[in-house]
Amino acid sequence: MSSRSVNSVFYADTYHPIQAGSIDGTDTLPHDNAVYRALLCSNAGLYDPFGDPKSIGDPYCTLFVGRLSQLTTEDTLRQAMSRYGRVKNLRLVRHIVTGASRGYGFVEFETEREMRRAYKDAHHTILDDSEIIVDYNRQQLMPGWIPRRLGGGLGGKKESGQLRFGGRERPFRAPLRPIPWDDLKRLGIPPPPEGRYMSRFQIPSPPRREGSSVDDEDSRKHEKRNASAHRLEKPASPDRSIGGEKSMYREDYHHKHHKKGRHSYQHETKFSGRDASTEERSYIDREERSSKHSRHSRRHDRWTPSRDDSYSD
């Protein structure tokens, strides 16, 4: 095993109680009673991840938020999560008798994109003087999931003596010992991904909804923006209400024939139902009046130096 593999890690895609209790994901025997209890619940099918009536909403848009302070309320949690997107639903888990916070909750966002933004940026942020952890909704999205109260779960603190590996907080380490392939296959434990380990600084991606992805949503939004821009740049539609013929709008056509400062009367006849000769005569009259006025103005505006205006030594 190279020195590079010492710092390599991998994450669990499915949950197995024995594997979750192993630091490198290769144990074949439960190392404490809690792991054994979780294994019994898993084999007997005693836990239904979809049986909780309080678990509502889209699991692909829902985040698990843990290690919350006892001072954190629904309002403060909503305010903190609103930095990453629109919060659709929020549930802070409380003790059934005392009503005190259990230190974790679930936040549902309007879209999967907003959930992924919070999943990436909200992890290890400070809320009410407590460093929170953020993970996707493993209860409904991770096959074989067993919660902490039944001996499963992920993470944990060293003081408890019941650490669980394979999650975002405590990933599996690359094995330094020979891998028991046969025993892992017999127990149904997924083997380590040889040659496909990740770095500790890489963020594992949450499961994607089957048949759709955030990348597809990006492409749809990009196509929609392009279509809107194309409609804005599209030339004006033909105006059939004037003269009964295809033509551009008066402003565009007028600008086209005034590029060099010379007026063309041809477009006037295009937008008018009057006779062309009448239109031409009126145009010639206007042009003559305009040219006379301009020559008269230039003659009066011309400046001639006089004796008073000249500089004298």
Coordinates of C-alpha atoms in Angstrom, one line a residue:
M1 CA 0.0 0.0 0.0
S2 CA 1.5 3.3 -1.1
S3 CA 1.8 6.4 1.2
R4 CA -0.8 8.1 -1.0
S5 CA -3.4 5.5 0.0
V6 CA -2.9 6.3 3.7
N7 CA -4.7 9.7 3.1
S8 CA -7.3 8.2 0.8
V9 CA -10.9 7.7 1.9
F10 CA -14.2 6.3 0.5
Y11 CA -17.9 6.7 1.4
A12 CA -20.7 4.2 1.8
D13 CA -23.4 4.2 -0.9
T14 CA -25.5 1.6 1.0
Y15 CA -25.7 1.0 4.8
H16 CA -24.4 -2.2 6.4
P17 CA -24.2 -2.2 10.3
I18 CA -21.0 -4.2 10.4
Q19 CA -19.3 -2.1 7.8
A20 CA -20.4 1.1 9.5
G21 CA -18.6 0.0 12.6
S22 CA -15.3 -0.5 10.8
I23 CA -12.8 2.2 10.3
D24 CA -11.7 0.8 6.9
G25 CA -15.0 -0.9 5.9
T26 CA -13.5 -4.4 6.0
D27 CA -14.7 -5.8 9.4
T28 CA -16.6 -9.0 9.3
L29 CA -17.7 -9.2 12.9
P30 CA -19.7 -6.7 15.0
H31 CA -17.3 -5.0 17.5
D32 CA -20.0 -3.9 20.0
N33 CA -23.5 -4.6 21.2
A34 CA -25.0 -1.6 19.4
V35 CA -23.7 -2.9 16.0
Y36 CA -25.1 -6.3 16.8
R37 CA -28.5 -4.8 17.6
A38 CA -28.5 -2.9 14.4
L39 CA -27.6 -6.0 12.5
L40 CA -30.5 -7.9 14.0
C41 CA -32.9 -5.1 13.1
S42 CA -31.5 -5.0 9.5
N43 CA -31.8 -8.8 9.0
A44 CA -35.3 -8.9 10.5
G45 CA -36.5 -5.9 8.6
L46 CA -37.7 -4.2 11.8
Y47 CA -37.1 -0.7 10.6
D48 CA -39.2 1.0 7.9
P49 CA -37.5 4.2 6.7
F50 CA -40.8 5.4 5.1
G51 CA -42.9 4.5 8.1
D52 CA -42.4 7.8 9.9
P53 CA -45.5 9.9 9.4
K54 CA -43.6 13.1 10.2
S55 CA -41.2 12.5 7.3
I56 CA -42.9 14.4 4.6
G57 CA -41.7 16.3 1.5
D58 CA -39.3 15.5 -1.3
P59 CA -36.3 13.5 0.1
Y60 CA -34.1 14.8 -2.8
C61 CA -34.7 18.3 -1.6
T62 CA -34.3 17.6 2.1
L63 CA -31.2 18.0 4.3
F64 CA -30.4 16.6 7.7
V65 CA -28.9 19.2 10.0
G66 CA -27.2 17.9 13.2
R67 CA -25.3 19.0 16.3
L68 CA -27.6 21.9 16.8
S69 CA -27.5 24.0 19.9
Q70 CA -30.2 23.7 22.5
L71 CA -30.8 27.4 21.9
T72 CA -31.6 26.9 18.3
T73 CA -35.3 27.3 17.4
E74 CA -37.3 26.8 14.2
D75 CA -37.0 30.5 13.4
T76 CA -33.2 30.7 13.8
L77 CA -32.7 27.5 11.8
R78 CA -34.9 28.7 9.0
Q79 CA -33.1 32.0 8.9
A80 CA -29.7 30.3 8.7
M81 CA -30.8 27.9 5.9
S82 CA -32.5 30.7 3.9
R83 CA -29.1 31.9 3.0
Y84 CA -28.7 29.0 0.6
G85 CA -32.2 28.9 -0.9
R86 CA -35.9 29.0 -0.4
V87 CA -37.0 26.9 2.6
K88 CA -40.2 25.0 1.9
N89 CA -40.6 23.0 5.0
L90 CA -38.6 22.6 8.3
R91 CA -38.9 20.2 11.2
L92 CA -36.8 20.5 14.4
V93 CA -37.0 17.2 16.2
R94 CA -38.0 17.6 19.9
H95 CA -38.3 15.3 22.9
I96 CA -41.8 13.8 23.0
V97 CA -42.2 14.5 26.7
T98 CA -40.1 17.6 27.6
G99 CA -40.3 19.3 24.2
A100 CA -36.6 20.1 24.3
S101 CA -34.6 20.0 21.1
R102 CA -32.9 16.7 20.2
G103 CA -30.1 18.6 18.5
Y104 CA -31.1 17.8 14.9
G105 CA -33.7 18.6 12.3
F106 CA -34.7 18.3 8.6
V107 CA -34.9 21.2 6.1
E108 CA -36.7 20.9 2.8
F109 CA -35.8 23.3 0.0
E110 CA -37.9 24.3 -3.0
T111 CA -35.5 22.8 -5.5
E112 CA -32.8 20.2 -5.5
R113 CA -30.3 22.8 -6.6
E114 CA -30.8 24.8 -3.5
M115 CA -30.5 21.7 -1.4
R116 CA -27.1 20.9 -3.0
R117 CA -25.9 24.5 -2.4
A118 CA -26.7 24.2 1.3
Y119 CA -25.2 20.7 1.4
K120 CA -21.9 22.1 0.1
D121 CA -21.7 25.4 1.9
A122 CA -23.5 25.0 5.2
H123 CA -21.4 22.1 6.5
H124 CA -19.4 23.0 9.6
T125 CA -20.8 26.5 9.9
I126 CA -21.6 28.1 13.2
L127 CA -25.1 28.5 14.4
D128 CA -25.8 29.7 17.9
D129 CA -22.2 29.0 19.0
S130 CA -22.4 25.4 17.7
E131 CA -20.7 23.9 14.7
I132 CA -23.4 22.1 12.7
I133 CA -23.1 19.3 10.3
V134 CA -25.1 18.9 7.1
D135 CA -25.9 15.7 5.2
Y136 CA -28.5 14.5 2.7
N137 CA -31.6 12.6 3.9
R138 CA -30.1 9.2 4.4
Q139 CA -33.2 7.9 6.1
Q140 CA -35.0 7.7 2.8
L141 CA -32.2 7.8 0.2
M142 CA -29.6 5.3 1.6
P143 CA -30.5 1.6 1.1
G144 CA -30.3 -0.4 4.3
W145 CA -30.3 2.6 6.6
I146 CA -30.6 1.9 10.4
P147 CA -30.9 4.9 12.7
R148 CA -28.8 5.6 15.7
R149 CA -31.5 4.7 18.3
L150 CA -31.3 1.2 16.9
G151 CA -27.5 0.9 17.0
G152 CA -26.9 2.3 13.5
G153 CA -26.4 5.8 12.2
L154 CA -23.2 7.5 11.2
G155 CA -20.6 9.7 12.8
G156 CA -20.6 10.0 16.5
K157 CA -18.1 11.2 19.0
K158 CA -15.1 9.4 20.5
E159 CA -16.5 9.9 24.0
S160 CA -19.5 7.7 23.3
G161 CA -17.3 4.8 22.1
Q162 CA -19.7 4.1 19.3
L163 CA -18.2 5.6 16.2
R164 CA -19.8 4.9 12.8
F165 CA -17.9 5.3 9.6
G166 CA -18.7 5.7 6.0
G167 CA -20.5 9.1 6.2
R168 CA -19.5 12.6 5.3
E169 CA -18.2 13.3 8.8
R170 CA -16.2 10.1 9.2
P171 CA -15.4 8.4 5.9
F172 CA -13.8 5.0 5.6
R173 CA -10.0 4.9 5.3
A174 CA -8.3 3.1 2.5
P175 CA -7.5 -0.4 3.9
L176 CA -3.9 -1.0 5.0
R177 CA -4.4 -4.8 5.4
P178 CA -5.5 -7.5 3.0
I179 CA -9.1 -7.3 2.1
P180 CA -11.2 -10.4 2.9
W181 CA -13.1 -10.5 -0.4
D182 CA -14.8 -13.8 0.2
D183 CA -16.1 -12.9 3.7
L184 CA -17.4 -9.5 2.5
K185 CA -19.2 -11.1 -0.3
R186 CA -20.8 -13.8 2.0
L187 CA -22.0 -11.1 4.4
G188 CA -23.3 -8.8 1.6
I189 CA -20.9 -6.0 2.6
P190 CA -19.8 -3.8 -0.4
P191 CA -16.0 -4.1 -0.9
P192 CA -13.8 -1.0 -0.9
P193 CA -13.5 0.7 -4.3
E194 CA -9.9 -0.3 -5.2
G195 CA -8.3 2.4 -7.4
R196 CA -11.2 4.8 -7.0
Y197 CA -10.5 6.3 -3.6
M198 CA -11.2 10.0 -2.9
S199 CA -9.3 12.7 -1.0
R200 CA -10.5 14.0 2.3
F201 CA -10.9 17.4 0.8
Q202 CA -13.4 16.1 -1.9
I203 CA -17.1 16.5 -1.1
P204 CA -19.2 13.4 -1.8
S205 CA -22.1 14.0 -4.0
P206 CA -25.7 13.3 -2.7
P207 CA -27.8 10.8 -4.6
R208 CA -29.5 12.1 -7.8
R209 CA -33.1 11.6 -8.7
E210 CA -33.4 8.9 -11.3
G211 CA -34.1 10.3 -14.7
S212 CA -33.2 13.8 -13.9
S213 CA -30.2 15.8 -12.7
V214 CA -29.1 19.3 -11.9
D215 CA -27.1 19.4 -15.1
D216 CA -30.3 18.8 -17.1
E217 CA -31.9 21.7 -15.2
D218 CA -28.9 23.9 -16.1
S219 CA -29.2 23.0 -19.8
R220 CA -32.9 23.8 -19.8
K221 CA -32.4 27.1 -18.1
H222 CA -29.6 27.9 -20.6
E223 CA -31.8 27.0 -23.6
K224 CA -34.6 29.2 -22.2
R225 CA -32.3 32.2 -21.8
N226 CA -31.0 31.7 -25.4
A227 CA -34.6 31.5 -26.7
S228 CA -35.5 34.7 -24.9
A229 CA -32.4 36.5 -26.2
H230 CA -33.3 35.3 -29.7
R231 CA -36.8 36.7 -29.5
L232 CA -35.4 40.1 -28.4
E233 CA -33.0 40.2 -31.3
K234 CA -35.5 39.0 -33.9
P235 CA -36.4 41.8 -36.4
A236 CA -39.8 43.3 -36.4
S237 CA -42.6 41.3 -37.9
P238 CA -44.1 42.4 -41.2
D239 CA -46.9 44.9 -40.9
R240 CA -49.8 43.8 -43.2
S241 CA -52.3 46.3 -41.8
I242 CA -51.0 49.2 -43.9
G243 CA -51.2 49.0 -47.7
G244 CA -51.8 45.2 -47.5
E245 CA -48.2 44.4 -48.3
K246 CA -45.1 43.1 -46.4
S247 CA -43.0 45.9 -45.0
M248 CA -40.9 46.8 -42.0
Y249 CA -42.0 49.2 -39.4
R250 CA -41.8 52.9 -40.3
E251 CA -39.1 53.6 -37.8
D252 CA -36.7 50.9 -39.1
Y253 CA -37.3 51.8 -42.7
H254 CA -37.0 55.5 -42.0
H255 CA -33.6 54.9 -40.3
K256 CA -32.4 52.8 -43.2
H257 CA -32.9 55.5 -45.7
H258 CA -31.4 58.3 -43.5
K259 CA -27.9 56.8 -43.1
K260 CA -26.2 59.5 -45.2
G261 CA -28.5 62.4 -44.3
R262 CA -30.5 62.2 -47.6
H263 CA -34.2 61.6 -47.4
S264 CA -35.9 59.2 -49.6
Y265 CA -39.6 59.6 -50.3
Q266 CA -40.0 56.1 -51.6
H267 CA -41.0 54.7 -48.2
E268 CA -43.7 57.3 -47.8
T269 CA -45.6 55.8 -50.7
K270 CA -45.1 52.4 -49.2
F271 CA -47.0 53.3 -46.1
S272 CA -49.7 55.5 -47.6
G273 CA -52.7 54.6 -49.7
R274 CA -52.6 58.0 -51.5
D275 CA -51.5 58.4 -55.1
A276 CA -47.8 58.3 -55.7
S277 CA -47.7 61.5 -57.8
T278 CA -49.5 63.5 -55.1
E279 CA -47.0 62.2 -52.5
E280 CA -44.1 63.1 -54.8
R281 CA -45.3 66.7 -55.3
S282 CA -45.8 67.3 -51.6
Y283 CA -42.3 65.9 -50.9
I284 CA -40.7 68.2 -53.6
D285 CA -42.4 71.2 -52.1
R286 CA -41.2 70.3 -48.6
E287 CA -37.7 69.8 -49.9
E288 CA -37.6 73.2 -51.7
R289 CA -38.8 75.0 -48.6
S290 CA -36.3 73.3 -46.5
S291 CA -33.4 74.0 -48.9
K292 CA -34.3 77.7 -49.1
H293 CA -34.6 78.0 -45.4
S294 CA -31.2 76.4 -44.8
R295 CA -29.4 78.6 -47.4
H296 CA -31.0 81.7 -45.8
S297 CA -29.9 80.6 -42.4
R298 CA -26.3 79.9 -43.4
R299 CA -26.1 83.3 -45.1
H300 CA -27.2 85.1 -41.9
D301 CA -25.2 82.9 -39.6
R302 CA -21.9 83.5 -41.5
W303 CA -19.5 85.5 -39.4
T304 CA -17.5 88.4 -41.0
P305 CA -14.8 89.9 -39.0
S306 CA -15.1 93.7 -38.5
R307 CA -12.6 96.3 -37.3
D308 CA -13.9 96.1 -33.8
D309 CA -13.5 92.3 -33.7
S310 CA -10.0 92.2 -35.0
Y311 CA -7.0 92.0 -32.7
S312 CA -4.8 95.0 -32.6
D313 CA -1.2 95.2 -31.5

